Short mmCIF file of C-alpha atoms and ligand atoms in Angstrom, two decimals:
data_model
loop_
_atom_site.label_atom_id
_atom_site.label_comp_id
_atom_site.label_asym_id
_atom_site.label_seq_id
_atom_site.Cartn_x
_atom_site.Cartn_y
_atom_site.Cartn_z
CA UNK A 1 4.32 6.61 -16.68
CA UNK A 2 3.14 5.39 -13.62
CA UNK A 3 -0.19 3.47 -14.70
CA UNK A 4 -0.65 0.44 -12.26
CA UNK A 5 -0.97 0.14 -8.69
CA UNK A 6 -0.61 -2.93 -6.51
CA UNK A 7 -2.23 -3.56 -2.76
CA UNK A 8 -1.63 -6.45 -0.68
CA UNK A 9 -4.53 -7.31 1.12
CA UNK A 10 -3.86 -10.77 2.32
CA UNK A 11 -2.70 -10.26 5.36
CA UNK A 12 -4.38 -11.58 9.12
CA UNK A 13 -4.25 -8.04 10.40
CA UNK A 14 -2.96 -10.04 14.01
CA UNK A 15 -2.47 -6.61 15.75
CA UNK A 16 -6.42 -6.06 15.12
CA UNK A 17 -7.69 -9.30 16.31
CA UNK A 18 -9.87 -10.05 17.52
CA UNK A 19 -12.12 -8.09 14.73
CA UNK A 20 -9.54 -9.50 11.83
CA UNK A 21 -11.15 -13.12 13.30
CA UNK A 22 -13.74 -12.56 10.97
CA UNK A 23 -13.77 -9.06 9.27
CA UNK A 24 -11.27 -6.87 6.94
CA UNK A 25 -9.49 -4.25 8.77
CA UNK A 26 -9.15 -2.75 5.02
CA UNK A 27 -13.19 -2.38 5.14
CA UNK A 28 -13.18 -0.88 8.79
CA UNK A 29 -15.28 2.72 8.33
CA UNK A 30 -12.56 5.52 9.24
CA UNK A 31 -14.49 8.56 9.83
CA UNK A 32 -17.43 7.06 8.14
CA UNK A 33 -15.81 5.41 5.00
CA UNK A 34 -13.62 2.29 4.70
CA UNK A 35 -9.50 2.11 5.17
CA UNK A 36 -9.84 1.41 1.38
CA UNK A 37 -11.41 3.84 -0.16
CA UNK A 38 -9.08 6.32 1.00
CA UNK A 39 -6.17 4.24 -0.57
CA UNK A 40 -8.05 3.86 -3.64
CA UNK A 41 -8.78 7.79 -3.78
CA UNK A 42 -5.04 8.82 -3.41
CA UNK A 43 -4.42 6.10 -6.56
CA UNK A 44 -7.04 7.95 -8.78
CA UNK A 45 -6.11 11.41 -8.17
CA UNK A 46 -2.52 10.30 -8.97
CA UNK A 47 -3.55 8.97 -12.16
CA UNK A 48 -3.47 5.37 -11.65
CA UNK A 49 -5.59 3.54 -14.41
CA UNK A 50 -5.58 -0.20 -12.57
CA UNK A 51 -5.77 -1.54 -9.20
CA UNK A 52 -4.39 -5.11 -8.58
CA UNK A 53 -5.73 -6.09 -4.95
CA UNK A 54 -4.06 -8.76 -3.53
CA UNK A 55 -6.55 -10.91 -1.40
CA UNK A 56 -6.97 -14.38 0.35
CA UNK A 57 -10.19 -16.50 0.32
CA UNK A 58 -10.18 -14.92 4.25
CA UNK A 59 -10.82 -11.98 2.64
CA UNK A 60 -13.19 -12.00 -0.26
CA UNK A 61 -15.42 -9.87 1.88
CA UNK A 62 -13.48 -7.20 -0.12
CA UNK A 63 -14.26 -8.42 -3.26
CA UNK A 64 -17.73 -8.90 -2.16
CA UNK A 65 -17.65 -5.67 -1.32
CA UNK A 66 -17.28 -4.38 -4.70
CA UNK A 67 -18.91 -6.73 -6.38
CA UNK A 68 -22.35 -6.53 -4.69
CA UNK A 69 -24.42 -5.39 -7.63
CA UNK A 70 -27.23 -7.43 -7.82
CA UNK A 71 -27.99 -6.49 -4.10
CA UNK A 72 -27.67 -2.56 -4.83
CA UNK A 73 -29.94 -3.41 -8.12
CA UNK A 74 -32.33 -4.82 -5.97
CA UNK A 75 -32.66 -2.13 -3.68
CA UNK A 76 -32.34 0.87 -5.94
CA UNK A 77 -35.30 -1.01 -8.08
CA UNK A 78 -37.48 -0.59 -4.55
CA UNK A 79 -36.62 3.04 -3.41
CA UNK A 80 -35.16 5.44 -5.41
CA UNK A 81 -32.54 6.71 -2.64
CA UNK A 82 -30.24 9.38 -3.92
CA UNK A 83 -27.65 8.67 -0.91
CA UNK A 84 -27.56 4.95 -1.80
CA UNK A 85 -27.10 5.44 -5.64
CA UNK A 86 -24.07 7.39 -5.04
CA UNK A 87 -22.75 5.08 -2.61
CA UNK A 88 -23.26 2.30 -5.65
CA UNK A 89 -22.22 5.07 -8.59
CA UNK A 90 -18.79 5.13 -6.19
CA UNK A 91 -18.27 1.67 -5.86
CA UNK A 92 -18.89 1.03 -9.55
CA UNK A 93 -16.36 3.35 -10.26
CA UNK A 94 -13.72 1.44 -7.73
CA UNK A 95 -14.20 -1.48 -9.77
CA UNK A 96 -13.97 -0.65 -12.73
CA UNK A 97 -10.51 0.10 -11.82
CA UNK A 98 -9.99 -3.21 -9.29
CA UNK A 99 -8.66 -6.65 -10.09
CA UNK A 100 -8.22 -9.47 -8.17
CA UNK A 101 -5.48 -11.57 -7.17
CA UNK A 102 -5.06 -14.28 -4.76
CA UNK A 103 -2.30 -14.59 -2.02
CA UNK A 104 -3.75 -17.67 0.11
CA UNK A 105 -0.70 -18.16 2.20
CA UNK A 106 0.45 -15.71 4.37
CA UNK A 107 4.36 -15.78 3.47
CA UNK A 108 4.86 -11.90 3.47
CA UNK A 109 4.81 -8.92 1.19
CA UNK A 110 7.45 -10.05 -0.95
CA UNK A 111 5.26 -13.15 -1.51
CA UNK A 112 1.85 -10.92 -2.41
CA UNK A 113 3.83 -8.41 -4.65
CA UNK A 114 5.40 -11.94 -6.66
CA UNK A 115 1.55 -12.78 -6.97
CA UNK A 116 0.84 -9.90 -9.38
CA UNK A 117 4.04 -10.63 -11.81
CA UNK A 118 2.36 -11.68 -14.56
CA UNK A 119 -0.27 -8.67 -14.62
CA UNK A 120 2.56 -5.99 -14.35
CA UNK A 121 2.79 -4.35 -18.15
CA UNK A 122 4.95 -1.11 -17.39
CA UNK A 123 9.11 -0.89 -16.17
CA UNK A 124 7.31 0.66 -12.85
CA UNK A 125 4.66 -0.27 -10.41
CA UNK A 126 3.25 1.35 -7.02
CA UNK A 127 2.71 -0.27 -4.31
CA UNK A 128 0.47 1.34 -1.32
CA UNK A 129 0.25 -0.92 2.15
CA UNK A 130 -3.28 -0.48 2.94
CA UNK A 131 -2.46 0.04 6.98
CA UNK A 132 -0.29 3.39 6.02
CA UNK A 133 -2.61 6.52 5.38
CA UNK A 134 -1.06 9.52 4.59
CA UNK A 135 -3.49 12.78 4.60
CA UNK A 136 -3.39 16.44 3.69
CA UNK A 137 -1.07 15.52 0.96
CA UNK A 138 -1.24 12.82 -1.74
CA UNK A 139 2.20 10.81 -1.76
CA UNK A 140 1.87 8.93 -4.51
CA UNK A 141 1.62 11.63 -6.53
CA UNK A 142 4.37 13.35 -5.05
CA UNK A 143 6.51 10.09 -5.34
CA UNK A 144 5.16 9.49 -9.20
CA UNK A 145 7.14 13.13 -9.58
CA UNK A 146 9.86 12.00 -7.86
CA UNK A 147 10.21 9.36 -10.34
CA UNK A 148 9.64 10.94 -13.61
CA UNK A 149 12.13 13.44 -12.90
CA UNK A 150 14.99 10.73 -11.67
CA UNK A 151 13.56 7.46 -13.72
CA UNK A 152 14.01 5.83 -10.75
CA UNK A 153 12.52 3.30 -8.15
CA UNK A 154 11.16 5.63 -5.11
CA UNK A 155 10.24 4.54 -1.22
CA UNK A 156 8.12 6.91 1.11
CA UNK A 157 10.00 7.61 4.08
CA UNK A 158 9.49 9.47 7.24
CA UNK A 159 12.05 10.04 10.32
CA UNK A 160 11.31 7.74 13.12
CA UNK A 161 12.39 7.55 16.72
CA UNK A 162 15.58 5.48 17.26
CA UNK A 163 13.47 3.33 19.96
CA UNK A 164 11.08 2.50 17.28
CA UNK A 165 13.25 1.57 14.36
CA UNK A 166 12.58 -2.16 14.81
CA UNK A 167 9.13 -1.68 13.90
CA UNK A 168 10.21 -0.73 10.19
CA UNK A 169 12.16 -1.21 7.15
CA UNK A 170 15.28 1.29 7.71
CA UNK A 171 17.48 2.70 4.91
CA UNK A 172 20.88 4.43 4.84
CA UNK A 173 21.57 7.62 2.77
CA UNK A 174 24.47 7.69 -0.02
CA UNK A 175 23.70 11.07 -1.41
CA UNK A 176 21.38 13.80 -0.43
CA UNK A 177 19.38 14.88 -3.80
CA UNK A 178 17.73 17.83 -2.13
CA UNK A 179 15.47 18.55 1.29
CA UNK A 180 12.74 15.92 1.06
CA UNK A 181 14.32 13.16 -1.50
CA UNK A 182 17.52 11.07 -1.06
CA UNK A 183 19.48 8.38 -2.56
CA UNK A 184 19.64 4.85 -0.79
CA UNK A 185 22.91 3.05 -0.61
CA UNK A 186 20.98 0.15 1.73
CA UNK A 187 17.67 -0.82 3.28
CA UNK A 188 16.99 -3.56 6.41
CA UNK A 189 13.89 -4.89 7.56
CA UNK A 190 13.20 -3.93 10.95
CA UNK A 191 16.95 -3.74 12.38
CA UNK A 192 17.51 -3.77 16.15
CA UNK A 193 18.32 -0.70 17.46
CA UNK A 194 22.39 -1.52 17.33
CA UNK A 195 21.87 -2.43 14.23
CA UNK A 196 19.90 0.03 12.77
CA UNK A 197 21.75 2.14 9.83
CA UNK A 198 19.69 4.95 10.47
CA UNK A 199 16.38 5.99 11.67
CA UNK A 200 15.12 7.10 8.15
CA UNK A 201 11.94 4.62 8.25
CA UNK A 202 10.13 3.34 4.86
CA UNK A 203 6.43 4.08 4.73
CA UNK A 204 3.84 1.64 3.00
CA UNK A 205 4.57 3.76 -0.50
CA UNK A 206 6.88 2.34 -3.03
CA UNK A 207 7.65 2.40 -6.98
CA UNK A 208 8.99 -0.64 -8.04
CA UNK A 209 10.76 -1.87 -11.13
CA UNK A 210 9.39 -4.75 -12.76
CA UNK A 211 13.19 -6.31 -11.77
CA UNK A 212 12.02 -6.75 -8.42
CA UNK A 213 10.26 -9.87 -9.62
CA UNK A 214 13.78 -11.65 -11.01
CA UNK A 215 14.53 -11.05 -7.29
CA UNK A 216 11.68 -12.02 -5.26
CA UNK A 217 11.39 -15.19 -7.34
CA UNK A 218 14.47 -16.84 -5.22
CA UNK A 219 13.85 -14.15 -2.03
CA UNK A 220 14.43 -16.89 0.59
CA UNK A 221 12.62 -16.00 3.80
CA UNK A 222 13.60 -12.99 6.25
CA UNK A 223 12.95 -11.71 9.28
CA UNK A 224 10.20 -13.71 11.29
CA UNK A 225 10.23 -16.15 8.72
CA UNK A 226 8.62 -14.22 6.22
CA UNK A 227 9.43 -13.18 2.65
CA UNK A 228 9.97 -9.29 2.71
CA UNK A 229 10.26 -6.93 -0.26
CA UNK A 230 12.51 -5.28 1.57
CA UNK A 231 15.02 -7.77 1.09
CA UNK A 232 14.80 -7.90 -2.68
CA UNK A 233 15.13 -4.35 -2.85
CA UNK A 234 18.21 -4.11 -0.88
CA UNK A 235 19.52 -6.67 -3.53
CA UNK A 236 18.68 -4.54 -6.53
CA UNK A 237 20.02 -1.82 -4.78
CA UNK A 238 23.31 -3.77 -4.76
CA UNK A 239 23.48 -4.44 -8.20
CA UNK A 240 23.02 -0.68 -8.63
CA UNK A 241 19.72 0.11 -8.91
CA UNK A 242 18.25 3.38 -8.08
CA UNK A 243 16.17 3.60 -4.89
CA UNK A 244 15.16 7.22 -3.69
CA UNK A 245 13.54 7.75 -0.25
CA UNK A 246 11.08 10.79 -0.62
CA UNK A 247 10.32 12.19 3.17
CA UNK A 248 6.62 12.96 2.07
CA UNK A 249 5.06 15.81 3.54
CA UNK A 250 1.66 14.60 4.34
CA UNK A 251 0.73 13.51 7.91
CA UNK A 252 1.14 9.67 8.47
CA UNK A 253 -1.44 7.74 10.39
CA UNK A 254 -1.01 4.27 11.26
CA UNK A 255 -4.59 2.38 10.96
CA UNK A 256 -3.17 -1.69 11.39
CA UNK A 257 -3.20 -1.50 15.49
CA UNK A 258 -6.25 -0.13 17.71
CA UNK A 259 -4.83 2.98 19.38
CA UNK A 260 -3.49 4.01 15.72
CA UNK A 261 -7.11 3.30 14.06
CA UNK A 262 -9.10 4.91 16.58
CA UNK A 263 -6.06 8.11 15.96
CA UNK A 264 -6.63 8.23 12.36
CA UNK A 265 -10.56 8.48 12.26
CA UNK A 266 -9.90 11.42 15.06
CA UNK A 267 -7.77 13.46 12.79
CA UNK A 268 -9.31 12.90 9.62
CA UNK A 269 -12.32 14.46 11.52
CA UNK A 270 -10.80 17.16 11.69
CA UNK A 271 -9.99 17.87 7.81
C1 LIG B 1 6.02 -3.28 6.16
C2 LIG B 1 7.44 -3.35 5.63
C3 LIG B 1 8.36 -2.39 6.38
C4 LIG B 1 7.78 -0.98 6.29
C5 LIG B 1 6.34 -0.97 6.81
C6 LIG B 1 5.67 0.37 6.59
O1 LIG B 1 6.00 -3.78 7.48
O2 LIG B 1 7.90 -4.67 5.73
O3 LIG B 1 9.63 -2.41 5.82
O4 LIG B 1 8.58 -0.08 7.04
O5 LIG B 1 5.55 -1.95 6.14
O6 LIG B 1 4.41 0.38 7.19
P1 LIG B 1 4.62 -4.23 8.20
O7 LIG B 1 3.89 -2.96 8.56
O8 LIG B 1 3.87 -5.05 7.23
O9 LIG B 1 5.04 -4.99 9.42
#
């Protein structure tokens, strides 16, 4: 059972500056409500029981965010406003579910997911990246299927355009399992395009095994000198672990650079 969810959160959201100077991209409103809360959505309705947010003291606006009660208190003592009691009723019930964890070097995903080690209780994790929406369909719970049915570790993945490959994490295909799920032989973090295996792109949905952390402990430093997970899942993958990349059916919006945030509150408009 799938149970816990992880969500790095520490990151300086460079391609947004410069709003990311002093704000959370993960709080920007898209179509009226924050990145977040549409992460934190697809997690419940998958059946996810805890959130572990990873955050920097640059971003404790988020925890603020959801820890704001004696301000709502205050105000719902003055007015009784139906609007702003469900807005608090909603947030209560986000936290409830959120903890915190704190990431206050930038080093890379690999370096935020190694941050929640000690809070992980199950043999599987999932990890969202808070810049990848996917709408119409929930992945996760797709994904979660995916990985009952093989008991193994499982990556979102959508086809990309060979010019673009370098943007992503890229994985080759050993074995086709059937039209939307496939088994990994190797993953690289944003290849050139020469060197690209594929152009079978991972999307910010994963389920980990709790191994990952055995590897990420002694990850030494990757691609533009951070520490990737992508790195210490191509090593379990070598030891012969199962990875699966599910091509997800949902629509993927991209909400970490301007044109792609200004894109996703257009189209989820129109839902
Ligand atoms: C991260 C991962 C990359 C993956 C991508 C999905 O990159 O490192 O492998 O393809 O997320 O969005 P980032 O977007 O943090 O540069």
């Amino acid at each position: 059972m799938i149970r816990q969810a992880i969500i790095p959160l520490a990151g300086l959201g460079t391609r947004l500056l410069p709003l990311t100077s002093v704000f959370a991209k993960e709080l920007l409103p898209i179509n009226g409500k924050p990145g977040i809360e549409y992460i934190l959505d697809e997690c419940i309705d998958a059946g996810i029981k805890e959130v572990i947010f990873i955050i920097s003291k640059k971003k404790e606006m988020i925890k603020n965010y959801f820890h704001n009660d004696a301000f709502y208190n205050k105000i719902l003592k003055k007015k009784k406003d139906k609007r702003i009691s469900a807005e608090y009723n909603k947030i209560l019930k986000y936290k409830k579910i959120i903890k915190f964890v704190y990431q206050n070097k930038p080093l890379g995903t690999g370096d935020a997911v190694l941050k929640t080690k000690k809070y992980i209780k199950d043999k599987y994790f999932l990890m969202l990246l808070p810049d990848d929406l996917i709408i119409k369909r929930n992945c996760s719970k797709d994904m979660i299927k995916v990985h009952k049915k093989n008991k193994a570790s499982v990556m979102a993945s959508m086809k990309v355009k060979k010019t673009n490959v370098s943007r992503w994490g890229i994985y080759s295909i050993k074995k086709k399992i059937n039209n939307s799920n496939f088994l990994i032989s190797d993953v690289v973090e944003k290849p050139s395009i020469n060197d690209a295996p594929s152009n079978n792109a991972v999307i910010g949905r994963y389920i980990l095994p709790k191994e990952i952390f055995e590897k990420l402990k002694f990850q030494k430093k990757g691609r533009g000198g951070e520490i990737h997970i992508t790195d210490s899942i191509k090593t379990l993958i070598k030891d012969g672990k199962t990875f699966i990349g599910h091509q997800f059916t949902g629509k993927y919006l991209d909400c970490g650079t301007h044109s792609g945030y200004i894109n996703s509150g257009l189209e989820i408009s129109k839902l």
